[in-house]
Short mmCIF file of N, CA and C in Angstrom, two decimals:
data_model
loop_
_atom_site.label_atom_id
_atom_site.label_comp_id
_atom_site.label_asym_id
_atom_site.label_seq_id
_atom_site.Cartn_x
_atom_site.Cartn_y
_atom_site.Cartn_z
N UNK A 1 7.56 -8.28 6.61
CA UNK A 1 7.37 -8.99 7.86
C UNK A 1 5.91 -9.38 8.00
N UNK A 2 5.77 -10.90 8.46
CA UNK A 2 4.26 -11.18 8.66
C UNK A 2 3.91 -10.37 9.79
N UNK A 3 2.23 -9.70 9.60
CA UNK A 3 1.59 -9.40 10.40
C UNK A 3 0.88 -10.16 11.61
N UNK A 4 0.35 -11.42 11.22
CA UNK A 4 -0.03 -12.16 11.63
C UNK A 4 -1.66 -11.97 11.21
N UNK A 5 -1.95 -11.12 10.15
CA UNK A 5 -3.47 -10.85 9.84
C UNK A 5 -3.68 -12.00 8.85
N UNK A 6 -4.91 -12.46 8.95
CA UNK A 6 -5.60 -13.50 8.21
C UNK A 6 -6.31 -12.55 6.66
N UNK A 7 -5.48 -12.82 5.67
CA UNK A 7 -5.97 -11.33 4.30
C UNK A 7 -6.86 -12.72 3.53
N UNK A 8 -6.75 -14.00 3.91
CA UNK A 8 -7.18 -15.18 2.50
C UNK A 8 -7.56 -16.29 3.24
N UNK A 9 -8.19 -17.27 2.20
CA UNK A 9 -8.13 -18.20 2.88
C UNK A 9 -7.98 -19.14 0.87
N UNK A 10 -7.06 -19.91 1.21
CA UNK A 10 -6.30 -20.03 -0.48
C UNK A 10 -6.66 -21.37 -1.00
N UNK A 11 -6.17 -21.97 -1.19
CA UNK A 11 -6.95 -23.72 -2.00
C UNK A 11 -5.36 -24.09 -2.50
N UNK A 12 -5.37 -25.42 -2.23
CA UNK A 12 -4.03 -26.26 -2.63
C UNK A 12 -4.39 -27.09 -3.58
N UNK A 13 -3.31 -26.13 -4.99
CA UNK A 13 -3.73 -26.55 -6.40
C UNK A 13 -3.28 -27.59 -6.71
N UNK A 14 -1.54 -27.78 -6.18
CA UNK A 14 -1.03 -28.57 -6.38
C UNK A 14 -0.20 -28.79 -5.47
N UNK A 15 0.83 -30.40 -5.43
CA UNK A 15 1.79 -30.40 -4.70
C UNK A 15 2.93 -30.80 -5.75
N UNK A 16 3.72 -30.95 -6.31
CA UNK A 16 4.79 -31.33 -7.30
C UNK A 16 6.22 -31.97 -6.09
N UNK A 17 6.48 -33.32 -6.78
CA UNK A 17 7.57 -33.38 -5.53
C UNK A 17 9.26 -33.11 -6.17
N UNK A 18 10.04 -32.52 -5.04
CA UNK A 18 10.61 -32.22 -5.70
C UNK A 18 12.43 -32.77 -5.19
N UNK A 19 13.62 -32.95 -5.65
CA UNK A 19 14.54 -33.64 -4.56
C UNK A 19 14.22 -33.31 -3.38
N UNK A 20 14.11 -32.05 -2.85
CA UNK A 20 14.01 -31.62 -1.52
C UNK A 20 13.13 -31.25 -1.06
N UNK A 21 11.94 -31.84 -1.06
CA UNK A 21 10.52 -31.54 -0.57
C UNK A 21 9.33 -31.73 -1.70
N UNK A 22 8.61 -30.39 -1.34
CA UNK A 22 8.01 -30.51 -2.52
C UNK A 22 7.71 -29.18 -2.97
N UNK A 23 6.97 -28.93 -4.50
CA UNK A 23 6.64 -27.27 -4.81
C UNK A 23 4.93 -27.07 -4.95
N UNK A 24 4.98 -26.36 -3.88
CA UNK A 24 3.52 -26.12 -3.48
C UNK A 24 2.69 -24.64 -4.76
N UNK A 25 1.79 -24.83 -4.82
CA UNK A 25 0.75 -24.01 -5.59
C UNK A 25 -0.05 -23.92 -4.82
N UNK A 26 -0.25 -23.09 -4.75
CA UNK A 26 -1.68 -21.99 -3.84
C UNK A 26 -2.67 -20.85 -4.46
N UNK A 27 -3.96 -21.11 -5.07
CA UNK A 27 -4.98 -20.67 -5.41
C UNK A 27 -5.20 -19.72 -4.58
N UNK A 28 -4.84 -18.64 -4.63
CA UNK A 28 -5.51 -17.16 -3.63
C UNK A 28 -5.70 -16.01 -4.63
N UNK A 29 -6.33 -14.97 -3.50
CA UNK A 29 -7.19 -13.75 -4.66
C UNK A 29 -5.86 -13.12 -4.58
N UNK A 30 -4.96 -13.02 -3.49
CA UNK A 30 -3.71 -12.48 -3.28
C UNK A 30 -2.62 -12.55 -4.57
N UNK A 31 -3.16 -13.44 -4.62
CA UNK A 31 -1.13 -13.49 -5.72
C UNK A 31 -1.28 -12.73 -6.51
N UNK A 32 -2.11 -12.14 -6.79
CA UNK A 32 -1.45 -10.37 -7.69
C UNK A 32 -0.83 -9.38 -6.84
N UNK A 33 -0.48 -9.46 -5.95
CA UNK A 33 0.35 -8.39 -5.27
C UNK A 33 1.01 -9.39 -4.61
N UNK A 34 1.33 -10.16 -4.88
CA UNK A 34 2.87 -11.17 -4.95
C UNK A 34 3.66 -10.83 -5.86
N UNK A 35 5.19 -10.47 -5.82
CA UNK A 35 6.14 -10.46 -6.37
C UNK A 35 7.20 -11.71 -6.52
N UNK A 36 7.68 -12.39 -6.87
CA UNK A 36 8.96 -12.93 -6.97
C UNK A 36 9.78 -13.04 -5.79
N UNK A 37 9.99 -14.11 -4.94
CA UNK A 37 11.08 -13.24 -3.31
C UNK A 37 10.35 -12.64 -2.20
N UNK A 38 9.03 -12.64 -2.46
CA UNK A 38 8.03 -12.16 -1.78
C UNK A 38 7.54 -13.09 -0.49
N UNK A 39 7.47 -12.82 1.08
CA UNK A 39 6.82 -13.83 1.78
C UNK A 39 5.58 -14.05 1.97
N UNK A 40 5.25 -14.87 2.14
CA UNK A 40 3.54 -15.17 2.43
C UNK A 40 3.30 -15.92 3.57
N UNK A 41 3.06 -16.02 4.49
CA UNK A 41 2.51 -17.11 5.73
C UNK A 41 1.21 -18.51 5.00
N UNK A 42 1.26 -19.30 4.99
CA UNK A 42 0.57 -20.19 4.56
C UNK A 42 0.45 -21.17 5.99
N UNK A 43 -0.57 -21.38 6.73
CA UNK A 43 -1.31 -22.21 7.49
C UNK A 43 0.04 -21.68 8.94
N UNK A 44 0.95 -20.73 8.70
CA UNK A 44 1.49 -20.45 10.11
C UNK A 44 3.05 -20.67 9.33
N UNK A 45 3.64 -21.12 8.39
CA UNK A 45 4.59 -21.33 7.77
C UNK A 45 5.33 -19.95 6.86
N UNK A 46 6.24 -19.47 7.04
CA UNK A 46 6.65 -18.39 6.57
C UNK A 46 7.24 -18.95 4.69
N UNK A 47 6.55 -18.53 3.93
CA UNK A 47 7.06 -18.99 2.76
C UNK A 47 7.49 -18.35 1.42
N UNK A 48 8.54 -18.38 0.34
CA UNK A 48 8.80 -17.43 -0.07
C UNK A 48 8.50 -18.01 -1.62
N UNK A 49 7.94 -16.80 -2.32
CA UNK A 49 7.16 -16.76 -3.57
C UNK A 49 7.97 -17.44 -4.69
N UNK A 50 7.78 -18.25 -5.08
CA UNK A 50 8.80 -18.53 -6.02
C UNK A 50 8.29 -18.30 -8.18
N UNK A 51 7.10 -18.47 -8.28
CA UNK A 51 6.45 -18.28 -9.28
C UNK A 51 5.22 -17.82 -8.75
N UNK A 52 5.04 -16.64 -9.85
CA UNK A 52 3.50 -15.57 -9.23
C UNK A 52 2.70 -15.94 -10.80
N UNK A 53 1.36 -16.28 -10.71
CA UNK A 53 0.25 -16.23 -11.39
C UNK A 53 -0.76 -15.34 -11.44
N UNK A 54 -1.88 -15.00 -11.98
CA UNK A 54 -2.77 -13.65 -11.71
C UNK A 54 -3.60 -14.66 -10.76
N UNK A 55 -3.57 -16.08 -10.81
CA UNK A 55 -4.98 -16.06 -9.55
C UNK A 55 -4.30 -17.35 -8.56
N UNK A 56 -2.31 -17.54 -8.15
CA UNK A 56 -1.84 -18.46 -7.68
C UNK A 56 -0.70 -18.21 -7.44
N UNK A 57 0.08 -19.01 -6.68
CA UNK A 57 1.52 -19.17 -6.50
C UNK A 57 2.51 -20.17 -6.38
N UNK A 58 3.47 -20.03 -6.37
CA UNK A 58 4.16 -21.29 -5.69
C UNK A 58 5.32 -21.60 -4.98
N UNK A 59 5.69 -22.03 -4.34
CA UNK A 59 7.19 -21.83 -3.21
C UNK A 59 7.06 -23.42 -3.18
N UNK A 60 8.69 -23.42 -2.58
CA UNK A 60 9.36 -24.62 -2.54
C UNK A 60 9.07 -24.90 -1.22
N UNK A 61 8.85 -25.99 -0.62
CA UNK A 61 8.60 -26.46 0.77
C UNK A 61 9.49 -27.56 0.99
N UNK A 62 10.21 -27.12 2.11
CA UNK A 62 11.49 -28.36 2.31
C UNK A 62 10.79 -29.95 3.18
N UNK A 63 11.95 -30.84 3.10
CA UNK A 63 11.39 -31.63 3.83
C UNK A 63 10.92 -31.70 5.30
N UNK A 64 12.21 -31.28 6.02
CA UNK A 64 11.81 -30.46 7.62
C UNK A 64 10.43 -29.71 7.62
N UNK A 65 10.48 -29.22 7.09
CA UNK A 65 9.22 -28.03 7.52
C UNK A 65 7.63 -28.84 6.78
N UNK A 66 7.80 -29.63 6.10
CA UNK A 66 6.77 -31.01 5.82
C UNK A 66 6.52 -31.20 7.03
N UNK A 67 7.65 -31.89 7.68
CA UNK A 67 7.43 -32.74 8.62
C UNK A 67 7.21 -32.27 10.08
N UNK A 68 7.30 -30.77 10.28
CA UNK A 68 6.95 -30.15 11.23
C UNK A 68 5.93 -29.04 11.22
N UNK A 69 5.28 -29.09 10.39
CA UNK A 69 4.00 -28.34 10.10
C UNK A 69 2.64 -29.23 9.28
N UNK A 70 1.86 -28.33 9.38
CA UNK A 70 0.44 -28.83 8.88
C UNK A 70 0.37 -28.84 7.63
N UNK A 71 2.04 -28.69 6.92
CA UNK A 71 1.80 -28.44 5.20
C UNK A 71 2.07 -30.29 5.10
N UNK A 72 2.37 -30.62 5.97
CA UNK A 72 3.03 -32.41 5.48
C UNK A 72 1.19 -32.91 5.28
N UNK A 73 0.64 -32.30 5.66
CA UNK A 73 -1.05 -32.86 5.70
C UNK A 73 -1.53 -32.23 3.96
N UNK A 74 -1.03 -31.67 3.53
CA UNK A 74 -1.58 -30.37 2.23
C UNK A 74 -1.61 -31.64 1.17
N UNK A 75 -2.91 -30.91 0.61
CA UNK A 75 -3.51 -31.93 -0.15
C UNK A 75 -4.22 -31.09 -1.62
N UNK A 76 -4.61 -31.54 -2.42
CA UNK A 76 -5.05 -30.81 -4.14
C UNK A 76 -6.28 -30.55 -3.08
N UNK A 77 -6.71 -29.29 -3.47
CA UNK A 77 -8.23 -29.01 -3.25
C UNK A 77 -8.32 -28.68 -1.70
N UNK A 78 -7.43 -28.99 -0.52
CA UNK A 78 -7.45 -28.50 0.82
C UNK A 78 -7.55 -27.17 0.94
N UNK A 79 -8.30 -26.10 1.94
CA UNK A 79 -8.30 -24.94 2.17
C UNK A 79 -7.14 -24.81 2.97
N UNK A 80 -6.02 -23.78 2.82
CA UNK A 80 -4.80 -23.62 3.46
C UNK A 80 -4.89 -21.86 4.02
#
């Protein structure tokens, strides 16, 4: 369950688009204690881990939640 504590502040590596949105990558010191299925809050967005890296991540981001959050703004290189 999110805490609501601020642990990062992460960098948007990539965006990849995908049929149903798009697949986000996120540069944080965090993603080593990311698992697979794992949630993460990203800019207020509850999101679930889909590929873990030693220094990144990545989850699927639907189109709705594009379009109703500050991820439809997420950009290569943005602080998230």
């Amino acid at each position: 369950m999110f805490t609501g504590l601020v642990e990062d502040l992460g960098t948007v590596a990539a965006l990849d688009a995908t049929p149903d949105g798009v697949r986000l990558t996120v540069h944080t010191r965090l993603a080593g204690e990311l698992g697979p299925g794992d949630s993460i809050a990203v800019n207020g967005v509850c999101l679930t881990a889909v590929d873990i890296a030693p220094d990144a991540f990545t989850a699927d981001v639907m189109q709705e939640t594009l379009r109703r959050s500050s991820l439809g703004e997420a950009a290569p290189g943005r602080p998230v």
